[in-house]
Short mmCIF file of C-alpha atoms in Angstrom, two decimals:
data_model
loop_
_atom_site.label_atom_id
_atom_site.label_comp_id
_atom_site.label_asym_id
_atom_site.label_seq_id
_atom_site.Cartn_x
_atom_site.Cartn_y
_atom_site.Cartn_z
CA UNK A 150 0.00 0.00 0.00
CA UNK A 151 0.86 3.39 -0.71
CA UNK A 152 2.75 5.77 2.30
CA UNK A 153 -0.74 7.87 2.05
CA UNK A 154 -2.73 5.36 3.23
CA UNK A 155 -0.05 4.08 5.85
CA UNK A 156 0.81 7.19 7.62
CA UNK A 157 -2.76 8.31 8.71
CA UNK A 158 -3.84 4.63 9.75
CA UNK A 159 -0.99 4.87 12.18
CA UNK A 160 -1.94 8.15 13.23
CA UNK A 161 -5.35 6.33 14.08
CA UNK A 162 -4.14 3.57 15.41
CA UNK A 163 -1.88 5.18 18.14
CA UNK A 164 -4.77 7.41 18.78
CA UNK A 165 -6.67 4.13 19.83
CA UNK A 166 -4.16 2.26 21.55
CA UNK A 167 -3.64 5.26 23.46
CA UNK A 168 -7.45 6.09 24.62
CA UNK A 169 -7.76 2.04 25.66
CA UNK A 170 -4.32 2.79 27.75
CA UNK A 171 -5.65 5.55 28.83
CA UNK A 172 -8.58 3.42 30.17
CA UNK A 173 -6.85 0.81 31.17
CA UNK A 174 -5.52 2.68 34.09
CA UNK A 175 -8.13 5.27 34.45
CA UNK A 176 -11.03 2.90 35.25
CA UNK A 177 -10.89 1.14 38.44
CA UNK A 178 -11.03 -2.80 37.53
CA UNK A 179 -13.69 -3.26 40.21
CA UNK A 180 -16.13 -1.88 37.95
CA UNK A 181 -18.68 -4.02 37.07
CA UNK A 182 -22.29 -4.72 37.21
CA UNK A 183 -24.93 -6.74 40.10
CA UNK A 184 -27.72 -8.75 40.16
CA UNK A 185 -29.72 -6.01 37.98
CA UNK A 186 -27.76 -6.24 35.14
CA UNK A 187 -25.34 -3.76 32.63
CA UNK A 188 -28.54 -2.00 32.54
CA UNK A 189 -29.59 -0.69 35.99
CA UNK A 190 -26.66 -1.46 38.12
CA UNK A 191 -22.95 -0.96 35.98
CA UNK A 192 -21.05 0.43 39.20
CA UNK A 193 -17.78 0.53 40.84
CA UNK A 194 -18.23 -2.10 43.59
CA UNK A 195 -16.28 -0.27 46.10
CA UNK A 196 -18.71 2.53 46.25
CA UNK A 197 -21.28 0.54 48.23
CA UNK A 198 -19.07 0.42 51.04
CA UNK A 199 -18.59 3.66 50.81
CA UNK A 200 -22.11 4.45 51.81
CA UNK A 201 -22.18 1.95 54.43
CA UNK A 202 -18.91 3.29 55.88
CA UNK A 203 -21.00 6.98 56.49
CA UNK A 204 -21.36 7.59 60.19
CA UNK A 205 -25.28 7.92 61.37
CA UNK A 206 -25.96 10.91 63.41
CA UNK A 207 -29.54 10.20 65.06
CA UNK A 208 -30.01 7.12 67.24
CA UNK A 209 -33.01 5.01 66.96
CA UNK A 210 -36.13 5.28 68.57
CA UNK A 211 -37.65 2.10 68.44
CA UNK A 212 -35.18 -0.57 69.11
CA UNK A 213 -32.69 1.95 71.31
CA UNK A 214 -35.87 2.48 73.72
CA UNK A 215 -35.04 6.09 73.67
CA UNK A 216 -37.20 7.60 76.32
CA UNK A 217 -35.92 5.07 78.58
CA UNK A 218 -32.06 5.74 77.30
CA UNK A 219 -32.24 9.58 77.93
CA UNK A 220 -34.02 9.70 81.09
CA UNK A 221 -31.22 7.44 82.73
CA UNK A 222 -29.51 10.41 83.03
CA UNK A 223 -32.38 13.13 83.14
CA UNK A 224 -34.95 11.65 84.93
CA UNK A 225 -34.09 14.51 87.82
CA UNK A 226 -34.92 17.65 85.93
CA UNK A 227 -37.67 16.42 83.49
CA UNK A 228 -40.53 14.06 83.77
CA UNK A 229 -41.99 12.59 80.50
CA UNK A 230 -45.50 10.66 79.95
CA UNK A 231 -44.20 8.21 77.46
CA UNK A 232 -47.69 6.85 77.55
CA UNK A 233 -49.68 9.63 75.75
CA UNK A 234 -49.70 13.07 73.96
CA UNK A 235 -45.86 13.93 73.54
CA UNK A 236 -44.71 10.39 75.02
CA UNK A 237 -44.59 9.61 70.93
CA UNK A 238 -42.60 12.39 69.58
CA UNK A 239 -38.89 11.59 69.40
CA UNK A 240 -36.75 13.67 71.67
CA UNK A 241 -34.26 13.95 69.00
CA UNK A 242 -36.87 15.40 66.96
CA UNK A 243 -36.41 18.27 69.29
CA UNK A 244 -33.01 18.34 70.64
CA UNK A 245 -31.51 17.33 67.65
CA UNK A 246 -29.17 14.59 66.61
CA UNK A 247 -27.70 12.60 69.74
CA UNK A 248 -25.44 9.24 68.82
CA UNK A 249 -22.72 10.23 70.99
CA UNK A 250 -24.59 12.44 73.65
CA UNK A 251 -23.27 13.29 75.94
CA UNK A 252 -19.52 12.93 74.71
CA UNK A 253 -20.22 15.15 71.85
CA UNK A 254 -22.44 17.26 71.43
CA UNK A 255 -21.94 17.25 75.42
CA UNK A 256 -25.51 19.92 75.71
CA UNK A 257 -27.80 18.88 73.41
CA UNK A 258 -29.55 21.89 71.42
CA UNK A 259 -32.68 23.19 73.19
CA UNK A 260 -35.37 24.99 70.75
CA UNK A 261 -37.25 26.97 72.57
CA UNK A 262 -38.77 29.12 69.51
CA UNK A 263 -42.81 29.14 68.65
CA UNK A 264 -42.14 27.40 65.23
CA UNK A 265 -41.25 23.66 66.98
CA UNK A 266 -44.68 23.28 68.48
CA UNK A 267 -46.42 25.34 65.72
CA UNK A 268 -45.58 22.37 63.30
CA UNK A 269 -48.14 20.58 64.83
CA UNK A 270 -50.26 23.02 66.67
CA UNK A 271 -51.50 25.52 64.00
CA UNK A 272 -54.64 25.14 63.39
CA UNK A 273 -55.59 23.83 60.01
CA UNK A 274 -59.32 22.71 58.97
CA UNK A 275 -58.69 19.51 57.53
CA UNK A 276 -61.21 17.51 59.17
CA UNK A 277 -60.45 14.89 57.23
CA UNK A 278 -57.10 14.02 58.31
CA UNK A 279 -55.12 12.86 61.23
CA UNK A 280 -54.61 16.63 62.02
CA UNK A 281 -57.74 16.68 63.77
CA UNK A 282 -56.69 15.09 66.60
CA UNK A 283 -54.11 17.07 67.39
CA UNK A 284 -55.28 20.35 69.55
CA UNK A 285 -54.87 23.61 66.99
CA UNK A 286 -54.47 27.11 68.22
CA UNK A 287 -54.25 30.05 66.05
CA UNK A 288 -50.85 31.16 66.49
CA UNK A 289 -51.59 34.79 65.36
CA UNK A 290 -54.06 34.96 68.81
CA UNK A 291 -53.24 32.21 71.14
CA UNK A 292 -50.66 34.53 73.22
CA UNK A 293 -48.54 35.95 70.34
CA UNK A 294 -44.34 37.33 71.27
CA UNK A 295 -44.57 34.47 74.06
CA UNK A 296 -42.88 31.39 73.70
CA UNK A 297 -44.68 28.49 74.09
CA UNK A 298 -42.82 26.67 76.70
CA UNK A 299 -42.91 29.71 78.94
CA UNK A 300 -46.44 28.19 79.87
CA UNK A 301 -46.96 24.74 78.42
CA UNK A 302 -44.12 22.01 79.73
CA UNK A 303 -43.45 20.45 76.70
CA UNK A 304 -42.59 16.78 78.02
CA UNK A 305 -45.73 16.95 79.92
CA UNK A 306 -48.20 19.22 77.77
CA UNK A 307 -51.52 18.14 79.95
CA UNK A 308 -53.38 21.04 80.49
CA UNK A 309 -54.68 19.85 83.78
CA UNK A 310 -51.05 19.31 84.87
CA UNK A 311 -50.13 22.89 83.83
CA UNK B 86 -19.05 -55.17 23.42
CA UNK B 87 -21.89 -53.79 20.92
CA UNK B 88 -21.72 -50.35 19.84
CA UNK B 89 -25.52 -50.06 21.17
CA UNK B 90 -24.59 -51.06 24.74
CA UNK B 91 -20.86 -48.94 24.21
CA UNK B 92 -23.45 -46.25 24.01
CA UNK B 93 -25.82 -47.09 26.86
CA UNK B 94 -23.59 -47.26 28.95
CA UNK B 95 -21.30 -44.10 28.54
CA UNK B 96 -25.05 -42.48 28.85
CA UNK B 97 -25.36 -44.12 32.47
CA UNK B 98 -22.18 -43.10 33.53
CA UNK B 99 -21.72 -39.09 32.28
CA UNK B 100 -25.31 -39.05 34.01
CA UNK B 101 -24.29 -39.95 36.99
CA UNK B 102 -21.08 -38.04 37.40
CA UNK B 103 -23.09 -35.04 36.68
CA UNK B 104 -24.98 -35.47 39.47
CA UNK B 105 -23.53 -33.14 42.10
CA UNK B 106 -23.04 -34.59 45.62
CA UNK B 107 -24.88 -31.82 47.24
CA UNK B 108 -27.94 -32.71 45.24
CA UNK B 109 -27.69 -35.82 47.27
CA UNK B 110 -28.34 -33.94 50.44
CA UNK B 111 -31.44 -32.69 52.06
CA UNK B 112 -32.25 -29.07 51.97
CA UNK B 113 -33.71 -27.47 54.40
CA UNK B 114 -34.72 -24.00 52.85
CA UNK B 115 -34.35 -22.08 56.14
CA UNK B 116 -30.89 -22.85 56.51
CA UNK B 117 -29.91 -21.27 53.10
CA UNK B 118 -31.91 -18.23 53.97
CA UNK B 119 -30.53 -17.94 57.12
CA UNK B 120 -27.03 -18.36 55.35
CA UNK B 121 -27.51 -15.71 52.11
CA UNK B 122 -30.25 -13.23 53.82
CA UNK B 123 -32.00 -12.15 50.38
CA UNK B 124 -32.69 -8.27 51.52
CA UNK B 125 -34.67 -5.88 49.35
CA UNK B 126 -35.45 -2.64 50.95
CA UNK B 127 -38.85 -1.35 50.42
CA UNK B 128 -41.24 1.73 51.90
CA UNK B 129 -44.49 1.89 53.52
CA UNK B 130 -46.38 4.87 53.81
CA UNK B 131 -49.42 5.76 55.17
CA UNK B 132 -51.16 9.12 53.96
CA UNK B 133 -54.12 8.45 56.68
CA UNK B 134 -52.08 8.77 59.60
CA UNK B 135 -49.52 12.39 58.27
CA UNK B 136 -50.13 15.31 59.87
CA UNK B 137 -47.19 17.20 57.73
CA UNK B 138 -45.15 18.29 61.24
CA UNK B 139 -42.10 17.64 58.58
CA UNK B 140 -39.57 15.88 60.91
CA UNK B 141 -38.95 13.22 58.84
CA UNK B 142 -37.71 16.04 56.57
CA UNK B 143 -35.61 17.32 59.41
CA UNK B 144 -34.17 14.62 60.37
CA UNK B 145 -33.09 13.54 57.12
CA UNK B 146 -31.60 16.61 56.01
CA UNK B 147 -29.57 16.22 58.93
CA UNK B 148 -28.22 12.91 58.92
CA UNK B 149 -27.46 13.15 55.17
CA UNK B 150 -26.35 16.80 55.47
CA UNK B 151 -28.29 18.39 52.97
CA UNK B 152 -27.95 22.17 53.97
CA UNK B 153 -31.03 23.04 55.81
CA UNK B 154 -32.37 26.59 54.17
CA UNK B 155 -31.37 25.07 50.37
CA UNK B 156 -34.64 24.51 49.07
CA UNK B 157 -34.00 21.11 48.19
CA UNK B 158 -34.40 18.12 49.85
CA UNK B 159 -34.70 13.88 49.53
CA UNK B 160 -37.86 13.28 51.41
CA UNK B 161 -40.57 16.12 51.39
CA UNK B 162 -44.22 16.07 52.36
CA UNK B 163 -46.44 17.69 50.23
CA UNK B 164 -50.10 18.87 50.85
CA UNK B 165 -53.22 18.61 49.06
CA UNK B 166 -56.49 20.46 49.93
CA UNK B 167 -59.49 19.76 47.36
CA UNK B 168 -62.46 22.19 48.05
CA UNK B 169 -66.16 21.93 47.83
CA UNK B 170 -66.16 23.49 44.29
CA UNK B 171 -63.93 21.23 43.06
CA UNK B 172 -61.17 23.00 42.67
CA UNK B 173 -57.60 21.46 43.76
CA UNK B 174 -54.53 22.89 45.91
CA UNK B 175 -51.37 21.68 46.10
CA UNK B 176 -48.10 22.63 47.78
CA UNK B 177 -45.16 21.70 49.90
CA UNK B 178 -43.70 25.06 51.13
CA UNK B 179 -39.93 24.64 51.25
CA UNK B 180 -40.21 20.68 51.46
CA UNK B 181 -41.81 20.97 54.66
CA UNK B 182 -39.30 21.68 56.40
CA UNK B 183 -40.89 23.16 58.99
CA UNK B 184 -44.01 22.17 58.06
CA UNK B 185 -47.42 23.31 57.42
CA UNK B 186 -47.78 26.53 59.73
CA UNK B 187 -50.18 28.72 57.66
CA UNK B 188 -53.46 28.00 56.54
CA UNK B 189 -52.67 29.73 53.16
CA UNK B 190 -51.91 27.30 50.01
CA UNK B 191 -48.15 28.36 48.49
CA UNK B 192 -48.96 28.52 45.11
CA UNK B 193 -45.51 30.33 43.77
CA UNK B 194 -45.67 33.46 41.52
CA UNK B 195 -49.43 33.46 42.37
CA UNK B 196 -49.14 34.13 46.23
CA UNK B 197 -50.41 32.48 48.81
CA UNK B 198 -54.11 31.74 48.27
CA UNK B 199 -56.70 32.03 51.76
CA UNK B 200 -58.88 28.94 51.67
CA UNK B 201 -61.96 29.72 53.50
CA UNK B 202 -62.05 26.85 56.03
CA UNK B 203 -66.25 25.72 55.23
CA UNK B 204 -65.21 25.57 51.69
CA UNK B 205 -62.37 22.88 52.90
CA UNK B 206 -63.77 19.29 51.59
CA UNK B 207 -60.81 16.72 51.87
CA UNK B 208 -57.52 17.24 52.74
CA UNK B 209 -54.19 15.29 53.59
CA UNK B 210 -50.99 15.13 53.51
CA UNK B 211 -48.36 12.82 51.60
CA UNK B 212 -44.84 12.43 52.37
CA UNK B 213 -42.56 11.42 49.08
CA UNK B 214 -39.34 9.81 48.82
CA UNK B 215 -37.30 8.15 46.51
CA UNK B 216 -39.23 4.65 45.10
CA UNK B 217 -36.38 2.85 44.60
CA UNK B 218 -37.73 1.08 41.68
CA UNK B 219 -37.17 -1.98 40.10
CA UNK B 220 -36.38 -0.44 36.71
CA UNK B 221 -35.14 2.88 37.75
CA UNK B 222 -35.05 5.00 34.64
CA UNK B 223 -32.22 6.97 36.22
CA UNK B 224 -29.55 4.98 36.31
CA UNK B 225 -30.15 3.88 32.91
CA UNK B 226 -29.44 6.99 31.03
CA UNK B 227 -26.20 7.60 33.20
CA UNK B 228 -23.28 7.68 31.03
CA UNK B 229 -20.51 6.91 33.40
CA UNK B 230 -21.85 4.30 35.52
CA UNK B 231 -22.39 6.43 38.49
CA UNK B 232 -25.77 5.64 39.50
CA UNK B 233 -26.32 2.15 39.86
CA UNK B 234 -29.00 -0.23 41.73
CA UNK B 235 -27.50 -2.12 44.51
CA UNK B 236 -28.29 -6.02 45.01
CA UNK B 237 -30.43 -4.85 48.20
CA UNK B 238 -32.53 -2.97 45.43
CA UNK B 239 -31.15 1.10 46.60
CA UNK B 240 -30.48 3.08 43.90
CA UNK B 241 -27.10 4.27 45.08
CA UNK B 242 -24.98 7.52 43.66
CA UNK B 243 -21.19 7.20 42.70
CA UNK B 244 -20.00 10.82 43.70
CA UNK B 245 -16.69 10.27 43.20
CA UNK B 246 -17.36 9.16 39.59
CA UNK B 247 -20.19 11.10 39.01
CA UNK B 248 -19.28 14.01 35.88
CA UNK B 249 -22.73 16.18 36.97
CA UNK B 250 -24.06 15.74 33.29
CA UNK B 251 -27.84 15.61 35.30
CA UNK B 252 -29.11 12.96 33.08
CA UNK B 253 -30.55 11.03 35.95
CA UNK B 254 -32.22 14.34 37.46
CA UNK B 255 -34.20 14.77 34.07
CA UNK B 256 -34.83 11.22 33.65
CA UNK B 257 -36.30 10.95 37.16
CA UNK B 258 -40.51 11.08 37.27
CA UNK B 259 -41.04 11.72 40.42
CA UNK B 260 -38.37 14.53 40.67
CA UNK B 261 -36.67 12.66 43.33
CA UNK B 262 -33.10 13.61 42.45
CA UNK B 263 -31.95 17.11 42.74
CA UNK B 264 -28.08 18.89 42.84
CA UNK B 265 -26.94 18.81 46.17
CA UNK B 266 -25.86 22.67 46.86
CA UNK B 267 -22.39 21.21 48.40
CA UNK B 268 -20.64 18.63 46.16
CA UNK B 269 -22.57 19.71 43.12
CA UNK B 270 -23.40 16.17 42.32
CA UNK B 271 -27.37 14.14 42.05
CA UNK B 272 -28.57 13.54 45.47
CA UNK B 273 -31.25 11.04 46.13
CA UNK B 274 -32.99 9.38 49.09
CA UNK B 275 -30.54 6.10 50.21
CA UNK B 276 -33.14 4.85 52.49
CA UNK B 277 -30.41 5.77 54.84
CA UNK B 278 -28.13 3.11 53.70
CA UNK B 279 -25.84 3.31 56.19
CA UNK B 280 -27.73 3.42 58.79
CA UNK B 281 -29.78 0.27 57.54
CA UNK B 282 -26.60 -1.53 57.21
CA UNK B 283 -26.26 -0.94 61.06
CA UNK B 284 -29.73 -2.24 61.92
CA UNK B 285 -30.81 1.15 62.53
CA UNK B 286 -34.20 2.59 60.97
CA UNK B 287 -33.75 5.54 58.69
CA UNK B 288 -33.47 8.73 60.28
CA UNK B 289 -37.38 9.60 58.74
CA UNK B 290 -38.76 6.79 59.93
CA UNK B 291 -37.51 6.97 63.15
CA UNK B 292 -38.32 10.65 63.45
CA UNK B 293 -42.29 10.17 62.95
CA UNK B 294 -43.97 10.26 65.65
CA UNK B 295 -47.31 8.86 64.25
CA UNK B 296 -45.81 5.81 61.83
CA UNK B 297 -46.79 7.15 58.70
CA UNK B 298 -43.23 6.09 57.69
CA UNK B 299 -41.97 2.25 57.59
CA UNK B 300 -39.20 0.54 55.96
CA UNK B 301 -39.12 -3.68 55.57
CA UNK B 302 -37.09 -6.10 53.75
CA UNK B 303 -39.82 -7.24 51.21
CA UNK B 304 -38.53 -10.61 50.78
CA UNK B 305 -39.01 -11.27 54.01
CA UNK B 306 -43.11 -12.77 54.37
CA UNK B 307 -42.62 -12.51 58.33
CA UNK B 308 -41.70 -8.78 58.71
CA UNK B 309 -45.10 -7.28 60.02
CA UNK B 310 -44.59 -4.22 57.39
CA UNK B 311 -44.24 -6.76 54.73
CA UNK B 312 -47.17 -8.70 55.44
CA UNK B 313 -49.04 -5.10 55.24
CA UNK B 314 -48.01 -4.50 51.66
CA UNK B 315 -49.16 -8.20 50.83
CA UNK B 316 -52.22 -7.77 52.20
CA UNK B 317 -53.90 -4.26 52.25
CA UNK B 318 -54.95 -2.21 49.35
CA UNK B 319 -51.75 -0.23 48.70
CA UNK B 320 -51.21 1.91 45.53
CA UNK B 321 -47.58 2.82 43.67
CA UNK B 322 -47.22 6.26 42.01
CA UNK B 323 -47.28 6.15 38.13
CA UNK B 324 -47.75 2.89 37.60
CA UNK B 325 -48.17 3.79 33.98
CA UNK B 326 -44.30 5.06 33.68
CA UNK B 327 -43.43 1.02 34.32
CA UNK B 328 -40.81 1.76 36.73
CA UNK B 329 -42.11 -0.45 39.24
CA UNK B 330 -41.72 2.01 42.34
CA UNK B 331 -40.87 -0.20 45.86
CA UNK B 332 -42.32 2.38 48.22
CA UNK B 333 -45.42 1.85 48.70
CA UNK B 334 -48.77 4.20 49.50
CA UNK B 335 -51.80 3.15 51.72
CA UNK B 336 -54.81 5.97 50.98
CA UNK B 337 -53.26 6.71 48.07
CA UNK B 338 -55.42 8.81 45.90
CA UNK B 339 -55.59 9.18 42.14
CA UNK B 340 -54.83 13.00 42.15
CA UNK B 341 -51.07 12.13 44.03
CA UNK B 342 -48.74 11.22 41.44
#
């Protein structure tokens, strides 16, 4: 063949030699793809422990008994009703994230603003949804520039007990 | 000897040395369970029981640091409030972050519209996440291989090899992937996936107080939230889009896609 023809296929060739070195030793070889196929799952396998390897912040409720966990240590200053109206709500829900309380954070965060009980206390007219069972107040009238907590304990919201 | 029997008999024995000893054995299927745990995550979630208080949002945008004012977020609740005259309000002010405090519908460039409360015929409130479907559509059209579907069935995010081409935020129907503000790579619901790995519940699920939330391993018939799915009327959003969405929606009603 003539040097015309030669001389650019070369050209070509080292371009694609070059681009599979290239990814020879860019792409990690532990790419590859699970039980879903090339389609839905063509991954690098070492990024699933990567995700598992990611530290939780909150600790859990349910199977950490939670109410029983924090009041080992705070049973003196507050007194929850686990058994009804706030005994449900999470305290990390408002104290904030708490794995390694009370190594660090050693205070937890303590929201004392309108807008944490407002969540659930506005009142909203949807009769037809859980909503209604929770008491609503009207936050423009029900004792506005106060906060809440000032009169309502919020471990122990019972009015009787106020 | 014949060729016939030559033939026969070579049959005989290639059948039996195929036989593998284990074959041999009894089974028991429990055992193999026990040994190779077959997990796939799925979501329960009951719009009856919502009041949109928005922890779950909280508490996810914690754990997964996603910045708390950015207004995006990988679990939101959103609100619907259909009037007497038929006409139909949605919204889901700042993801619900701090949930639903004002009366008012959030309608965007048109304001906020007043409702008046006799006019109010149904109303609820659904919290959204992720599905984590069996044929995600976003982790098909990614051109790296950056977005994948784990064997536990989570649809998992590569950062590290992810270019930020936002294919996969396009491709996504239920708008369930945004940019995360931070690394400027997709950002999706993981159903917590390190905390799962731990034994822990997400951080959404463990945040609602009235169990509108629940995660299960759908393969297994004895978990109580499994048995649920199996058994009650339970709805999947967009069916029609063939995705095959794993989280599933008790009360689900036709005008929540």
């Amino acid at each position: 063949m003539k040097n015309h023809v030669w001389r650019p296929l070369f050209v070509v060739i080292a371009i694609v030699a070059g681009i599979l070195t290239f990814r020879f030793f860019y792409v990690p070889n532990d790419f590859g793809s699970g039980k879903y196929g090339f389609m839905y799952s063509y991954h690098r396998a070492s990024n699933v422990g990567e995700w598992k390897a990611i530290e939780p912040k909150y600790r859990d409720t349910g199977r950490q008994h939670l109410h029983e966990y924090c009041l080992d240590c705070h049973a003196g200053t507050i007194s929850i009703r686990s058994e009804d109206m706030h005994g449900m709500i999470s305290c990390e829900n408002c104290h904030g994230p708490a794995l390694d309380h009370p190594n660090e954070p050693q205070k937890l965060l303590i929201d004392r603003s309108r807008d944490l009980c407002l969540r659930c206390h506005t009142h909203l007219p949807y009769t037809t949804s859980e909503r209604k069972r929770i008491p609503g107040i009207n936050p423009q009238e029900h004792n506005p520039g106060m906060s809440c907590v000032d009169c309502h304990d919020p471990h122990n919201p019972r009015l009787e007990d106020m | 000897m014949k060729r016939r029997d030559f033939l026969k008999n070579s049959i005989m024995v290639i059948a039996g040395a195929s036989v593998p000893l284990s074959a041999l054995q009894m089974v028991d299927p429990k055992e193999i369970l026990a040994q190779n745990p077959d997990i796939h995550w799925a979501f329960l979630i009951d719009t009856h029981t919502c009041v949109g208080c928005g922890f779950c949002v909280k508490a996810c945008k914690i754990e997964n640091d996603v910045p708390l004012e950015a207004n995006v977020s990988r679990t939101w609740v959103e609100r619907y409030v259909f009037t007497k005259d038929d006409r139909r309000y949605i919204d889901s002010p700042n993801a619900a972050l701090h949930g639903y405090t004002d009366p008012r519908i959030d309608q965007g460039i048109a304001g906020m519209v007043d409702i008046d409360p006799e006019n109010v015929g149904k109303a609820f409130f659904v919290p959204k996440l992720c599905n984590q479907c069996l044929t995600p559509p976003c982790t098909q059209v990614c051109p790296v291989g950056a977005t994948y579907k784990t064997d536990d069935g989570v649809v998992l995010v590569d950062k590290k090899w992810c270019i930020g081409c936002g294919y996969c935020v396009m491709a996504c129907p239920y708008a369930a992937r945004f940019f995360h503000p931070v690394t400027h790579v997709p950002d999706k619901c993981t159903f917590c996936y390190h905390r799962i790995h731990q034994g822990l519940e997400t951080a959404c699920v463990n945040a609602c107080p009235f169990e509108a939330r629940k995660l299960c391993n759908i393969r297994d018939v004895n978990d109580p939230v499994t048995r649920i799915i199996m058994t009650d009327r339970v709805g999947i959003l967009k069916d029609e889009f063939g995705t095959r969405p794993q989280a599933f929606y008790i009360g689900l009603a036709t005008e929540v896609r």
